[in-house]
């Protein structure tokens, strides 16, 4: 990290109601105050937003994940962008650590929307000049934007948090075919670990049937990697399938976005299996106190976002933010 000294006059960092703690950490790292703003709801639930200082010509950064409640947070973000545009901000960059609607990025059957593209259009129309996100569900979403779009990854941060613990017999497990690329990245950074994946058939949008474990997991400690933990249903099934295939009951789950959607009891049931030793996530999404499982450990993406803001503001390369694979110690 570099020395973060800014003239506070030309940069502004603001947040909506989705990630205030993360925004405060980013502000701290940059040595900036969080911008003054008024954000509340009218009695009919409409969003009222007001910037409490002049931002004319400033380089503005808004921290807001479009996490549950997705539509509330998305609408808040659009309204904030509109306010900054009308107040003559020089440039508006949206730091959206978790990009909602990312799982609707193609038509799987007929007559469906491509909502990930619609959200990109809405952000652009509202007046965003650039969007920064972390571990998009599908990297191709970057191409849905006609404005600047930086796609960051939390994988090196998560690998660093895993390092230093001996895992001579671990196997990296992708919970579905779509996450194999992510598993490969983890496997490489952890010193070329073997990979397995679960082949699953979906019977509906919410119900998943795990068909088979592909790869050698018997006698190994699984490290399941995913980008999103939505309801925990897929992971609960993955744990059962791995144990049935002879994996050791020492399972680690690593994911970027802990959405933990649904009642706390359900999350606790699904992710409270005694074989799950640790669930490692980031703070792209705020986990409420009633869903803070005893096995949950959180790594902050604030340093990643702060360094990205610093580089964008100084017109420096963003790709240099990521540590090279060689610098990450193998487990």
Short mmCIF file of C-alpha atoms in Angstrom, two decimals:
data_model
loop_
_atom_site.label_atom_id
_atom_site.label_comp_id
_atom_site.label_asym_id
_atom_site.label_seq_id
_atom_site.Cartn_x
_atom_site.Cartn_y
_atom_site.Cartn_z
CA UNK A 1 0.00 0.00 0.00
CA UNK A 2 1.16 3.51 -0.68
CA UNK A 3 0.96 6.56 1.47
CA UNK A 4 -2.65 7.66 1.06
CA UNK A 5 -2.54 11.41 1.19
CA UNK A 6 -5.06 13.34 -0.81
CA UNK A 7 -6.07 16.87 -1.07
CA UNK A 8 -9.61 16.37 0.21
CA UNK A 9 -10.80 19.08 -2.11
CA UNK A 10 -10.97 17.04 -5.31
CA UNK A 11 -12.24 13.63 -4.20
CA UNK A 12 -15.40 12.52 -2.38
CA UNK A 13 -16.28 9.11 -0.95
CA UNK A 14 -19.94 8.40 -0.14
CA UNK A 15 -22.04 5.38 0.75
CA UNK A 16 -25.62 4.19 0.64
CA UNK A 17 -27.13 1.99 3.35
CA UNK A 18 -25.77 -1.36 2.05
CA UNK A 19 -22.11 -1.21 3.22
CA UNK A 20 -21.57 1.68 5.66
CA UNK A 21 -18.91 -0.18 7.70
CA UNK A 22 -16.96 -1.15 4.57
CA UNK A 23 -17.18 2.43 3.24
CA UNK A 24 -15.86 3.74 6.57
CA UNK A 25 -12.89 1.33 6.37
CA UNK A 26 -12.11 2.44 2.80
CA UNK A 27 -12.30 6.10 3.89
CA UNK A 28 -9.92 5.37 6.80
CA UNK A 29 -7.37 3.71 4.54
CA UNK A 30 -7.50 6.66 2.15
CA UNK A 31 -7.28 9.21 4.94
CA UNK A 32 -10.54 10.76 3.72
CA UNK A 33 -13.70 11.67 5.61
CA UNK A 34 -16.88 9.93 4.42
CA UNK A 35 -18.93 12.53 2.56
CA UNK A 36 -21.88 14.13 4.31
CA UNK A 37 -25.23 13.06 2.96
CA UNK A 38 -28.81 12.68 4.08
CA UNK A 39 -30.41 9.34 3.18
CA UNK A 40 -33.87 8.47 4.47
CA UNK A 41 -37.25 7.12 3.46
CA UNK A 42 -40.43 9.09 2.98
CA UNK A 43 -43.50 7.57 4.73
CA UNK A 44 -44.53 5.94 1.42
CA UNK A 45 -41.07 4.21 1.27
CA UNK A 46 -39.64 6.46 -1.48
CA UNK A 47 -35.93 7.22 -1.08
CA UNK A 48 -34.91 10.75 -0.15
CA UNK A 49 -31.24 11.60 -0.72
CA UNK A 50 -29.39 14.87 -0.37
CA UNK A 51 -25.68 15.73 -0.58
CA UNK A 52 -24.74 18.00 2.30
CA UNK A 53 -21.77 19.77 0.68
CA UNK A 54 -20.70 21.14 -2.68
CA UNK A 55 -19.18 18.45 -4.89
CA UNK A 56 -18.90 20.48 -8.12
CA UNK A 57 -16.09 19.11 -10.29
CA UNK A 58 -15.10 16.44 -7.75
CA UNK A 59 -14.06 12.86 -8.39
CA UNK A 60 -16.90 10.99 -6.62
CA UNK A 61 -16.86 7.36 -5.40
CA UNK A 62 -20.04 5.71 -4.12
CA UNK A 63 -19.73 2.47 -2.11
CA UNK A 64 -22.92 0.39 -2.41
CA UNK A 65 -23.44 -3.33 -2.95
CA UNK A 66 -26.73 -4.26 -4.58
CA UNK A 67 -27.18 -6.95 -1.93
CA UNK A 68 -30.49 -8.00 -0.29
CA UNK A 69 -32.86 -6.18 -0.24
CA UNK A 70 -31.54 -5.87 -3.81
CA UNK A 71 -34.14 -3.51 -5.25
CA UNK A 72 -33.92 -1.12 -2.28
CA UNK A 73 -30.14 -0.88 -2.56
CA UNK A 74 -30.17 -0.63 -6.36
CA UNK A 75 -32.76 2.17 -6.34
CA UNK A 76 -30.80 4.01 -3.63
CA UNK A 77 -27.66 3.80 -5.77
CA UNK A 78 -29.44 5.10 -8.91
CA UNK A 79 -30.91 8.02 -6.95
CA UNK A 80 -27.51 8.85 -5.48
CA UNK A 81 -25.87 8.82 -8.93
CA UNK A 82 -28.60 11.12 -10.24
CA UNK A 83 -28.05 13.56 -7.34
CA UNK A 84 -24.28 13.68 -7.92
CA UNK A 85 -24.72 14.16 -11.67
CA UNK A 86 -27.16 17.03 -11.12
CA UNK A 87 -24.79 18.57 -8.55
CA UNK A 88 -22.10 18.68 -11.29
CA UNK A 89 -19.71 15.98 -10.05
CA UNK A 90 -16.62 15.75 -12.26
CA UNK A 91 -16.70 11.95 -12.45
CA UNK A 92 -18.89 9.37 -10.71
CA UNK A 93 -17.48 5.91 -9.96
CA UNK A 94 -19.74 3.26 -8.39
CA UNK A 95 -17.93 0.78 -6.17
CA UNK A 96 -20.41 -2.12 -6.21
CA UNK A 97 -18.56 -4.88 -4.33
CA UNK A 98 -21.45 -7.29 -4.92
CA UNK A 99 -23.31 -6.81 -8.21
CA UNK A 100 -26.92 -7.99 -7.80
CA UNK A 101 -28.89 -9.61 -10.65
CA UNK A 102 -25.59 -11.12 -11.84
CA UNK A 103 -27.20 -14.57 -12.11
CA UNK A 104 -29.62 -13.32 -14.78
CA UNK A 105 -26.96 -12.76 -17.43
CA UNK A 106 -28.42 -14.88 -20.23
CA UNK A 107 -31.71 -16.41 -21.34
CA UNK A 108 -31.84 -20.00 -20.17
CA UNK A 109 -35.34 -20.58 -21.50
CA UNK A 110 -37.48 -18.38 -23.73
CA UNK A 111 -39.18 -15.12 -22.78
CA UNK A 112 -36.79 -14.16 -19.96
CA UNK A 113 -35.07 -10.85 -19.22
CA UNK A 114 -31.28 -10.38 -19.14
CA UNK A 115 -31.40 -8.38 -15.94
CA UNK A 116 -27.63 -8.07 -15.46
CA UNK A 117 -27.57 -6.03 -18.69
CA UNK A 118 -30.63 -4.00 -17.65
CA UNK A 119 -28.85 -3.02 -14.40
CA UNK A 120 -25.75 -1.97 -16.39
CA UNK A 121 -28.00 0.22 -18.58
CA UNK A 122 -29.71 1.75 -15.53
CA UNK A 123 -26.39 2.67 -13.91
CA UNK A 124 -25.18 4.24 -17.16
CA UNK A 125 -28.44 6.13 -17.76
CA UNK A 126 -28.42 7.45 -14.18
CA UNK A 127 -25.03 9.01 -14.90
CA UNK A 128 -22.27 6.68 -13.65
CA UNK A 129 -18.96 7.12 -15.49
CA UNK A 130 -17.35 3.97 -14.17
CA UNK A 131 -18.29 0.84 -12.21
CA UNK A 132 -16.00 -1.30 -10.06
CA UNK A 133 -17.13 -4.73 -8.86
CA UNK A 134 -15.59 -7.78 -7.17
CA UNK A 135 -15.91 -11.40 -8.35
CA UNK A 136 -18.83 -11.08 -10.75
CA UNK A 137 -20.86 -14.27 -10.97
CA UNK A 138 -20.08 -14.29 -14.71
CA UNK A 139 -17.01 -12.29 -15.87
CA UNK A 140 -18.69 -11.59 -19.24
CA UNK A 141 -20.97 -9.07 -17.45
CA UNK A 142 -18.01 -6.68 -17.74
CA UNK A 143 -18.84 -6.51 -21.44
CA UNK A 144 -22.43 -5.39 -20.69
CA UNK A 145 -21.10 -1.92 -19.85
CA UNK A 146 -20.46 0.81 -22.39
CA UNK A 147 -18.76 2.84 -19.62
CA UNK A 148 -15.53 1.90 -17.82
CA UNK A 149 -15.89 -1.32 -15.83
CA UNK A 150 -13.19 -2.73 -13.56
CA UNK A 151 -13.63 -6.31 -12.43
CA UNK A 152 -11.59 -7.02 -9.29
CA UNK A 153 -11.11 -10.35 -7.56
CA UNK A 154 -10.92 -11.16 -3.85
CA UNK A 155 -9.30 -14.56 -4.53
CA UNK A 156 -5.72 -13.47 -3.61
CA UNK A 157 -7.04 -11.94 -0.34
CA UNK A 158 -8.90 -15.15 0.50
CA UNK A 159 -5.89 -17.32 -0.38
CA UNK A 160 -3.70 -15.16 1.85
CA UNK A 161 -6.19 -15.67 4.70
CA UNK A 162 -5.99 -19.46 4.14
CA UNK A 163 -2.20 -19.63 3.95
CA UNK A 164 0.02 -20.73 6.77
CA UNK A 165 -2.10 -23.73 7.66
CA UNK A 166 -0.79 -27.11 6.54
CA UNK A 167 -3.19 -28.78 4.13
CA UNK A 168 -1.16 -31.64 2.71
CA UNK A 169 -4.25 -33.62 1.72
CA UNK A 170 -6.64 -30.92 0.58
CA UNK A 171 -8.68 -30.91 -2.61
CA UNK A 172 -10.22 -27.77 -4.12
CA UNK A 173 -13.90 -28.36 -4.90
CA UNK A 174 -16.08 -26.33 -7.27
CA UNK A 175 -19.76 -26.75 -6.30
CA UNK A 176 -20.72 -26.69 -9.98
CA UNK A 177 -19.16 -26.63 -13.45
CA UNK A 178 -19.48 -22.83 -13.62
CA UNK A 179 -17.06 -22.36 -10.73
CA UNK A 180 -14.28 -24.60 -12.08
CA UNK A 181 -12.30 -21.56 -13.34
CA UNK A 182 -12.42 -20.06 -9.85
CA UNK A 183 -11.33 -23.40 -8.34
CA UNK A 184 -8.40 -23.51 -10.77
CA UNK A 185 -7.29 -20.07 -9.61
CA UNK A 186 -7.40 -21.16 -5.95
CA UNK A 187 -5.65 -24.45 -6.76
CA UNK A 188 -2.83 -22.61 -8.55
CA UNK A 189 -2.35 -20.00 -5.81
CA UNK A 190 -2.36 -22.72 -3.14
CA UNK A 191 0.48 -24.62 -4.79
CA UNK A 192 -1.27 -26.65 -7.50
CA UNK A 193 -3.76 -28.60 -5.42
CA UNK A 194 -5.96 -31.25 -7.06
CA UNK A 195 -9.45 -30.18 -8.16
CA UNK A 196 -12.84 -31.87 -7.99
CA UNK A 197 -16.24 -30.54 -8.95
CA UNK A 198 -19.86 -31.43 -8.41
CA UNK A 199 -21.96 -32.20 -11.41
CA UNK A 200 -25.49 -31.12 -10.59
CA UNK A 201 -28.85 -31.07 -12.29
CA UNK A 202 -31.34 -28.35 -11.44
CA UNK A 203 -34.96 -29.37 -11.14
CA UNK A 204 -36.09 -25.73 -10.70
CA UNK A 205 -34.61 -22.27 -10.04
CA UNK A 206 -34.35 -23.05 -6.32
CA UNK A 207 -34.05 -26.84 -6.10
CA UNK A 208 -30.76 -28.48 -7.02
CA UNK A 209 -30.04 -32.20 -7.29
CA UNK A 210 -26.38 -33.10 -6.90
CA UNK A 211 -25.67 -35.92 -9.29
CA UNK A 212 -22.03 -36.83 -8.82
CA UNK A 213 -18.64 -35.85 -7.45
CA UNK A 214 -16.16 -35.67 -10.34
CA UNK A 215 -12.55 -36.06 -9.15
CA UNK A 216 -10.71 -37.81 -6.34
CA UNK A 217 -11.91 -36.69 -2.89
CA UNK A 218 -11.62 -39.86 -0.81
CA UNK A 219 -9.51 -39.31 2.31
CA UNK A 220 -8.97 -35.64 1.39
CA UNK A 221 -10.03 -32.44 3.19
CA UNK A 222 -12.26 -30.46 0.81
CA UNK A 223 -11.93 -26.72 0.30
CA UNK A 224 -15.17 -25.68 -1.43
CA UNK A 225 -14.84 -22.41 -3.35
CA UNK A 226 -17.74 -20.31 -4.62
CA UNK A 227 -18.45 -16.68 -5.46
CA UNK A 228 -21.85 -16.40 -3.75
CA UNK A 229 -23.43 -18.12 -0.76
CA UNK A 230 -27.11 -17.37 -1.39
CA UNK A 231 -29.24 -19.62 0.83
CA UNK A 232 -26.62 -22.25 1.66
CA UNK A 233 -28.70 -24.97 -0.03
CA UNK A 234 -26.15 -25.86 -2.71
CA UNK A 235 -23.34 -25.99 -0.15
CA UNK A 236 -25.33 -28.20 2.22
CA UNK A 237 -25.84 -30.67 -0.63
CA UNK A 238 -22.19 -30.40 -1.66
CA UNK A 239 -21.09 -31.26 1.90
CA UNK A 240 -23.37 -34.33 1.94
CA UNK A 241 -22.14 -35.48 -1.49
CA UNK A 242 -18.47 -35.06 -0.55
CA UNK A 243 -18.85 -36.96 2.71
CA UNK A 244 -20.74 -39.72 0.90
CA UNK A 245 -17.82 -39.92 -1.56
CA UNK A 246 -15.40 -40.52 1.34
CA UNK A 247 -14.01 -37.00 1.89
CA UNK A 248 -12.63 -36.21 5.34
CA UNK A 249 -15.12 -34.42 7.63
CA UNK A 250 -12.81 -31.37 7.68
CA UNK A 251 -14.46 -29.05 5.19
CA UNK A 252 -13.58 -25.41 4.56
CA UNK A 253 -15.90 -23.17 2.53
CA UNK A 254 -14.51 -20.06 0.87
CA UNK A 255 -16.76 -17.53 -0.90
CA UNK A 256 -16.59 -13.85 -1.76
CA UNK A 257 -20.21 -12.79 -1.21
CA UNK A 258 -22.10 -14.00 1.91
CA UNK A 259 -25.68 -13.12 0.89
CA UNK A 260 -27.15 -15.50 3.48
CA UNK A 261 -30.66 -14.96 2.09
CA UNK A 262 -33.58 -16.34 4.08
CA UNK A 263 -34.22 -16.91 7.79
CA UNK A 264 -31.22 -17.18 10.13
CA UNK A 265 -32.39 -20.62 11.37
CA UNK A 266 -32.31 -22.02 7.82
CA UNK A 267 -28.82 -20.61 7.20
CA UNK A 268 -27.69 -22.06 10.54
CA UNK A 269 -29.12 -25.47 9.68
CA UNK A 270 -27.62 -25.61 6.20
CA UNK A 271 -24.18 -24.26 7.07
CA UNK A 272 -23.97 -25.64 10.61
CA UNK A 273 -22.94 -29.18 9.59
CA UNK A 274 -20.30 -30.47 12.07
CA UNK A 275 -17.98 -31.35 9.16
CA UNK A 276 -17.73 -27.66 8.19
CA UNK A 277 -14.69 -26.37 10.08
CA UNK A 278 -14.61 -22.84 8.68
CA UNK A 279 -16.54 -20.55 6.35
CA UNK A 280 -14.27 -17.81 5.01
CA UNK A 281 -15.98 -14.84 3.30
CA UNK A 282 -15.38 -11.15 2.59
CA UNK A 283 -17.31 -8.08 3.69
CA UNK A 284 -18.70 -7.21 0.24
CA UNK A 285 -22.07 -7.92 1.88
CA UNK A 286 -22.88 -7.02 5.51
CA UNK A 287 -23.88 -10.14 7.45
CA UNK A 288 -26.46 -9.30 10.17
CA UNK A 289 -25.62 -10.37 13.77
CA UNK A 290 -28.21 -13.20 13.82
CA UNK A 291 -26.45 -14.84 10.84
CA UNK A 292 -22.90 -14.60 12.22
CA UNK A 293 -22.20 -18.34 12.43
CA UNK A 294 -19.51 -19.51 14.89
CA UNK A 295 -17.49 -20.92 11.96
CA UNK A 296 -17.68 -17.64 9.96
CA UNK A 297 -14.49 -15.64 9.40
CA UNK A 298 -14.48 -12.42 7.39
CA UNK A 299 -11.65 -10.88 5.37
CA UNK A 300 -12.08 -7.23 4.43
CA UNK A 301 -11.99 -6.05 0.81
CA UNK A 302 -11.44 -2.47 2.05
CA UNK A 303 -7.69 -2.49 1.18
CA UNK A 304 -8.51 -3.71 -2.34
CA UNK A 305 -11.15 -0.99 -2.84
CA UNK A 306 -9.01 1.74 -1.26
CA UNK A 307 -6.06 0.93 -3.51
CA UNK A 308 -8.41 0.87 -6.54
CA UNK A 309 -9.80 4.32 -5.64
CA UNK A 310 -6.29 5.66 -5.15
CA UNK A 311 -5.18 4.33 -8.54
CA UNK A 312 -8.30 5.49 -10.40
CA UNK A 313 -7.95 8.95 -8.88
CA UNK A 314 -4.25 9.09 -9.84
CA UNK A 315 -4.96 7.59 -13.32
CA UNK A 316 -2.76 4.57 -12.59
CA UNK A 317 -3.12 0.95 -13.73
CA UNK A 318 -5.74 -1.14 -11.91
CA UNK A 319 -4.32 -4.53 -12.94
CA UNK A 320 -1.27 -3.78 -10.76
CA UNK A 321 -3.54 -3.98 -7.68
CA UNK A 322 -3.43 -7.78 -7.69
CA UNK A 323 -0.50 -9.60 -6.14
CA UNK A 324 1.21 -11.88 -8.63
CA UNK A 325 0.70 -15.57 -8.07
CA UNK A 326 4.42 -15.96 -7.27
CA UNK A 327 4.05 -13.65 -4.27
CA UNK A 328 1.32 -15.74 -2.64
CA UNK A 329 2.79 -18.36 -0.34
CA UNK A 330 1.67 -21.92 -1.08
CA UNK A 331 -0.13 -23.64 1.77
#
